[in-house]
Amino acid sequence: MLPNNFRLITIPVSHYSEKARWALDYLAVPYREMAHMPPFHRNATKKYGGTSVPVLITDTGAAIDSTDILRYLDRLYPEKLYPIDPNLQVLTLELENLFNLKLGVHTRRWGYSYILSPQLLYPRWTLGVPFWEKLLFPAIFPRVGKIVRSTYDITETSGAESYREIEIVFDRVDGLLADGRKYLLGDKFSAIDLTFAALAAPILQPPEHHIKPAELESLPAQMQSDIRKAQATPAGKFGLRLYREYRHNEAQSRS
Ligand SMILES: N[C@@H](CCC(=O)N[C@@H](CS)C(=O)NCC(=O)O)C(=O)O
């Protein structure tokens, strides 16, 4: 019997949360999103043994990492998220690790390098969170902002450093797409495409994202030019197309 009562603990802006949210939406799994602002997400995640988001909870257990969530959903449903061709397994793992450990880490560091201000973060941290967390935002932002700065190593040069790392991953994706393929692996949309697009989203700003992109002009100038440059690459156009064509089925209700 399939598990029931799916709940997804998130931080609204978190792109690893978006990866899990997209997989649930893509598979049309009904779920309830339980969004929290940092550091309150930890009160929600700790009873399941996690610290970070996303955490997926069902009536039979919990998964505390975005890739574990995708793999779990892949086992549960007949519609396969991962390529099934055994010849693609090594590349699947390699790309999944590259996107999770490099792309996701650097799009987050790049983003926080420019938006670590209360005005820019308020909508990104508070969409759908309990009202009392919203009320506490002004009081806790100075302390949480400092923690984010030190945890993600945000410095004067971190935006430029992380942009270079993002370019390396985008170059790799450009290389794969150069033969005209429609998907990174195999002949259908897969978890690898989804992982790439969700973790690239902070620098691609797709209009279909759960958090509607800000007007480019409202963002710092360097961020605007990095976004424009990334969007114009083959990898960037690919990520934006995936959002356009596959980011649908908002089946969940949020609380
Ligand atoms: N490997 C984890 C990484 C998730 C992650 O880094 N989540 C960040 C948000 S993007 C987070 O929860 N940060 C707050 C914390 O660690 O307390 C996954 O894929 O689920």
Short mmCIF file of C-alpha atoms and ligand atoms in Angstrom, two decimals:
data_model
loop_
_atom_site.label_atom_id
_atom_site.label_comp_id
_atom_site.label_asym_id
_atom_site.label_seq_id
_atom_site.Cartn_x
_atom_site.Cartn_y
_atom_site.Cartn_z
CA MET A 1 0.00 0.00 0.00
CA LEU A 2 1.23 3.50 -0.84
CA PRO A 3 2.07 5.81 2.07
CA ASN A 4 -0.28 8.69 2.82
CA ASN A 5 -0.27 12.13 4.30
CA PHE A 6 2.78 13.56 2.52
CA ARG A 7 4.20 16.70 4.09
CA LEU A 8 7.24 18.63 2.87
CA ILE A 9 9.17 20.83 5.29
CA THR A 10 10.83 23.68 3.39
CA ILE A 11 12.39 27.10 3.58
CA PRO A 12 10.47 28.95 0.83
CA VAL A 13 13.50 30.15 -1.16
CA SER A 14 15.57 26.97 -0.70
CA HIS A 15 16.44 25.50 -4.09
CA TYR A 16 16.99 22.01 -2.62
CA SER A 17 13.39 22.34 -1.34
CA GLU A 18 12.30 23.41 -4.82
CA LYS A 19 13.91 20.24 -6.19
CA ALA A 20 11.76 18.03 -3.91
CA ARG A 21 8.66 20.21 -4.43
CA TRP A 22 9.08 19.92 -8.21
CA ALA A 23 9.42 16.12 -8.04
CA LEU A 24 6.22 15.85 -5.99
CA ASP A 25 4.38 18.22 -8.34
CA TYR A 26 5.72 16.41 -11.41
CA LEU A 27 4.45 13.08 -10.11
CA ALA A 28 1.18 14.75 -9.05
CA VAL A 29 1.58 13.50 -5.47
CA PRO A 30 -0.79 15.35 -3.12
CA TYR A 31 1.18 16.90 -0.27
CA ARG A 32 1.14 19.76 2.17
CA GLU A 33 4.06 22.14 2.23
CA MET A 34 5.13 23.23 5.70
CA ALA A 35 7.26 26.28 4.99
CA HIS A 36 9.44 27.81 7.69
CA MET A 37 11.79 30.71 7.93
CA PRO A 38 15.30 29.97 9.21
CA PRO A 39 16.06 29.16 12.01
CA PHE A 40 12.51 27.91 12.77
CA HIS A 41 12.82 25.14 10.16
CA ARG A 42 15.04 23.33 12.66
CA ASN A 43 12.18 22.97 15.17
CA ALA A 44 10.26 21.19 12.43
CA THR A 45 13.10 19.03 11.05
CA LYS A 46 14.75 17.90 14.28
CA LYS A 47 12.06 15.40 15.25
CA TYR A 48 12.82 13.53 12.03
CA GLY A 49 16.59 13.56 12.61
CA GLY A 50 17.30 16.32 10.09
CA THR A 51 18.77 19.79 10.28
CA SER A 52 18.45 21.05 6.71
CA VAL A 53 15.44 21.28 4.40
CA PRO A 54 13.76 19.68 2.55
CA VAL A 55 12.37 16.90 4.75
CA LEU A 56 9.60 14.70 3.38
CA ILE A 57 7.31 13.06 5.93
CA THR A 58 4.70 10.39 5.27
CA ASP A 59 2.63 8.21 7.58
CA THR A 60 5.34 5.54 7.27
CA GLY A 61 8.58 7.52 7.69
CA ALA A 62 10.70 10.48 6.66
CA ALA A 63 13.48 11.33 4.18
CA ILE A 64 15.81 14.13 5.20
CA ASP A 65 17.73 14.92 2.01
CA SER A 66 16.48 16.11 -1.39
CA THR A 67 18.15 13.30 -3.34
CA ASP A 68 16.85 10.68 -0.91
CA ILE A 69 13.40 12.17 -1.46
CA LEU A 70 13.71 11.86 -5.26
CA ARG A 71 15.04 8.30 -5.00
CA TYR A 72 12.25 7.38 -2.56
CA LEU A 73 9.57 8.77 -4.91
CA ASP A 74 11.22 6.94 -7.80
CA ARG A 75 10.86 3.63 -5.96
CA LEU A 76 7.28 4.36 -4.96
CA TYR A 77 5.64 5.25 -8.27
CA PRO A 78 5.49 3.54 -11.66
CA GLU A 79 6.45 6.80 -13.44
CA LYS A 80 10.25 6.69 -13.30
CA LEU A 81 12.15 9.82 -12.33
CA TYR A 82 15.61 8.37 -12.98
CA PRO A 83 16.94 7.00 -16.27
CA ILE A 84 16.47 3.22 -16.33
CA ASP A 85 19.13 2.42 -18.96
CA PRO A 86 21.92 0.61 -17.03
CA ASN A 87 24.50 2.26 -19.32
CA LEU A 88 23.49 5.66 -17.95
CA GLN A 89 23.89 4.82 -14.25
CA VAL A 90 27.47 6.06 -13.86
CA LEU A 91 26.78 9.34 -15.62
CA THR A 92 23.54 9.73 -13.68
CA LEU A 93 25.44 9.58 -10.39
CA GLU A 94 28.22 11.81 -11.65
CA LEU A 95 25.86 14.57 -12.83
CA GLU A 96 23.64 14.26 -9.78
CA ASN A 97 26.67 14.78 -7.53
CA LEU A 98 27.98 17.63 -9.67
CA PHE A 99 24.66 19.46 -9.46
CA ASN A 100 24.05 18.72 -5.77
CA LEU A 101 27.55 19.37 -4.50
CA LYS A 102 28.77 22.12 -6.81
CA LEU A 103 25.94 23.83 -8.68
CA GLY A 104 23.54 24.00 -5.72
CA VAL A 105 26.22 25.11 -3.30
CA HIS A 106 27.45 27.88 -5.59
CA THR A 107 24.09 29.22 -6.84
CA ARG A 108 23.13 29.61 -3.15
CA ARG A 109 26.44 31.29 -2.22
CA TRP A 110 26.24 33.50 -5.32
CA GLY A 111 22.65 34.52 -4.45
CA TYR A 112 23.29 35.24 -0.78
CA SER A 113 26.36 37.27 -1.75
CA TYR A 114 23.97 39.83 -3.23
CA ILE A 115 20.65 39.52 -1.39
CA LEU A 116 21.65 39.28 2.25
CA SER A 117 19.53 42.28 3.17
CA PRO A 118 16.23 42.25 5.07
CA GLN A 119 14.34 43.95 2.18
CA LEU A 120 15.43 41.39 -0.40
CA LEU A 121 15.19 38.35 1.86
CA TYR A 122 11.85 39.01 3.55
CA PRO A 123 9.66 37.78 0.65
CA ARG A 124 12.01 34.88 -0.10
CA TRP A 125 12.09 33.59 3.46
CA THR A 126 8.50 34.23 4.49
CA LEU A 127 6.24 33.04 1.64
CA GLY A 128 3.75 30.67 3.26
CA VAL A 129 5.41 30.51 6.70
CA PRO A 130 3.35 30.79 9.93
CA PHE A 131 2.37 34.40 10.64
CA TRP A 132 4.27 34.51 13.93
CA GLU A 133 7.52 33.65 12.12
CA LYS A 134 6.87 36.58 9.75
CA LEU A 135 6.33 38.82 12.76
CA LEU A 136 9.67 37.76 14.20
CA PHE A 137 11.61 38.40 10.97
CA PRO A 138 12.83 41.92 11.85
CA ALA A 139 13.96 40.80 15.31
CA ILE A 140 15.84 37.69 14.23
CA PHE A 141 17.22 38.80 10.86
CA PRO A 142 20.44 40.39 12.21
CA ARG A 143 21.46 37.18 14.01
CA VAL A 144 20.34 34.75 11.27
CA GLY A 145 21.90 36.95 8.60
CA LYS A 146 25.24 36.63 10.41
CA ILE A 147 24.88 32.85 10.61
CA VAL A 148 24.11 32.66 6.86
CA ARG A 149 27.13 34.86 6.12
CA SER A 150 29.50 32.63 8.05
CA THR A 151 27.91 29.26 7.14
CA TYR A 152 27.99 29.95 3.41
CA ASP A 153 31.27 31.90 3.50
CA ILE A 154 29.83 35.13 2.13
CA THR A 155 32.59 37.67 1.53
CA GLU A 156 33.29 40.67 -0.71
CA THR A 157 34.44 38.29 -3.45
CA SER A 158 32.18 35.28 -2.92
CA GLY A 159 29.65 36.34 -5.59
CA ALA A 160 32.33 36.45 -8.30
CA GLU A 161 34.03 33.26 -7.04
CA SER A 162 30.80 31.30 -7.04
CA TYR A 163 29.78 32.67 -10.44
CA ARG A 164 32.97 31.12 -11.86
CA GLU A 165 32.08 27.76 -10.31
CA ILE A 166 28.57 27.99 -11.78
CA GLU A 167 30.13 28.69 -15.19
CA ILE A 168 32.16 25.48 -14.93
CA VAL A 169 29.00 23.45 -14.35
CA PHE A 170 27.13 25.31 -17.11
CA ASP A 171 30.06 24.61 -19.50
CA ARG A 172 29.71 20.91 -18.71
CA VAL A 173 25.98 21.06 -19.46
CA ASP A 174 26.62 23.09 -22.65
CA GLY A 175 28.99 20.31 -23.71
CA LEU A 176 26.35 17.63 -23.20
CA LEU A 177 23.70 19.66 -25.05
CA ALA A 178 26.03 20.38 -27.98
CA ASP A 179 24.89 17.23 -29.83
CA GLY A 180 21.32 18.57 -29.94
CA ARG A 181 19.88 16.29 -27.24
CA LYS A 182 16.58 17.30 -25.64
CA TYR A 183 17.41 15.95 -22.15
CA LEU A 184 20.68 15.55 -20.29
CA LEU A 185 20.37 11.76 -20.14
CA GLY A 186 18.14 9.44 -22.12
CA ASP A 187 15.11 10.31 -24.17
CA LYS A 188 12.79 11.68 -21.50
CA PHE A 189 12.73 14.30 -18.77
CA SER A 190 14.46 12.86 -15.70
CA ALA A 191 15.55 13.63 -12.14
CA ILE A 192 18.87 14.80 -13.59
CA ASP A 193 17.21 17.49 -15.70
CA LEU A 194 15.01 18.45 -12.74
CA THR A 195 17.99 18.62 -10.37
CA PHE A 196 19.94 20.79 -12.79
CA ALA A 197 17.08 23.23 -13.38
CA ALA A 198 15.97 23.49 -9.74
CA LEU A 199 19.50 24.09 -8.46
CA ALA A 200 20.28 26.54 -11.30
CA ALA A 201 17.03 28.44 -10.66
CA PRO A 202 18.54 31.13 -8.40
CA ILE A 203 20.65 32.39 -11.32
CA LEU A 204 18.08 31.68 -14.05
CA GLN A 205 15.07 33.24 -12.30
CA PRO A 206 12.45 31.19 -14.20
CA PRO A 207 9.00 32.83 -14.23
CA GLU A 208 7.34 29.48 -13.34
CA HIS A 209 9.26 29.20 -10.04
CA HIS A 210 7.36 28.81 -6.78
CA ILE A 211 8.81 32.19 -5.77
CA LYS A 212 8.02 34.61 -8.56
CA PRO A 213 11.24 36.27 -9.70
CA ALA A 214 11.82 39.86 -8.66
CA GLU A 215 12.02 42.53 -11.37
CA LEU A 216 15.63 42.27 -12.55
CA GLU A 217 16.04 46.02 -12.11
CA SER A 218 15.31 45.69 -8.39
CA LEU A 219 18.38 43.47 -7.93
CA PRO A 220 21.99 44.60 -7.50
CA ALA A 221 23.67 45.46 -10.85
CA GLN A 222 26.21 42.62 -10.75
CA MET A 223 23.47 40.12 -10.04
CA GLN A 224 21.45 41.43 -13.02
CA SER A 225 24.38 41.04 -15.38
CA ASP A 226 25.24 37.54 -14.07
CA ILE A 227 21.61 36.46 -14.50
CA ARG A 228 21.45 37.81 -18.06
CA LYS A 229 24.72 36.08 -18.95
CA ALA A 230 23.65 32.74 -17.43
CA GLN A 231 20.21 32.89 -19.08
CA ALA A 232 21.82 33.36 -22.50
CA THR A 233 23.97 30.20 -22.35
CA PRO A 234 22.75 26.91 -23.84
CA ALA A 235 22.56 25.48 -20.28
CA GLY A 236 20.60 28.52 -19.12
CA LYS A 237 18.14 28.31 -22.02
CA PHE A 238 17.79 24.59 -21.32
CA GLY A 239 16.99 25.17 -17.62
CA LEU A 240 14.42 27.83 -18.53
CA ARG A 241 12.81 25.49 -21.08
CA LEU A 242 12.55 22.74 -18.48
CA TYR A 243 10.72 25.13 -16.16
CA ARG A 244 8.40 26.19 -18.97
CA GLU A 245 7.59 22.66 -20.09
CA TYR A 246 7.78 20.57 -16.90
CA ARG A 247 7.14 22.79 -13.88
CA HIS A 248 3.43 22.16 -13.48
CA ASN A 249 0.98 20.11 -11.40
CA GLU A 250 0.89 22.29 -8.32
CA ALA A 251 -1.17 19.60 -6.59
CA GLN A 252 -0.33 20.48 -3.03
CA SER A 253 -1.84 22.83 -0.54
CA ARG A 254 0.46 24.93 1.53
CA SER A 255 0.23 25.81 5.18
N1 LIG B 1 22.08 17.82 0.90
C1 LIG B 1 20.95 18.51 1.35
C2 LIG B 1 21.24 20.00 1.33
C3 LIG B 1 20.07 20.82 1.71
C4 LIG B 1 20.45 22.23 2.13
O1 LIG B 1 21.62 22.64 2.09
N2 LIG B 1 19.43 22.99 2.59
C5 LIG B 1 19.63 24.34 3.06
C6 LIG B 1 18.69 25.30 2.35
S1 LIG B 1 19.05 25.45 0.64
C7 LIG B 1 19.28 24.41 4.54
O2 LIG B 1 18.41 23.71 5.02
N3 LIG B 1 19.94 25.32 5.26
C8 LIG B 1 19.64 25.57 6.65
C9 LIG B 1 20.26 24.60 7.60
O3 LIG B 1 21.12 23.77 7.18
O4 LIG B 1 19.93 24.67 8.79
C10 LIG B 1 19.76 18.16 0.45
O5 LIG B 1 19.96 17.97 -0.76
O6 LIG B 1 18.65 18.05 0.97
#
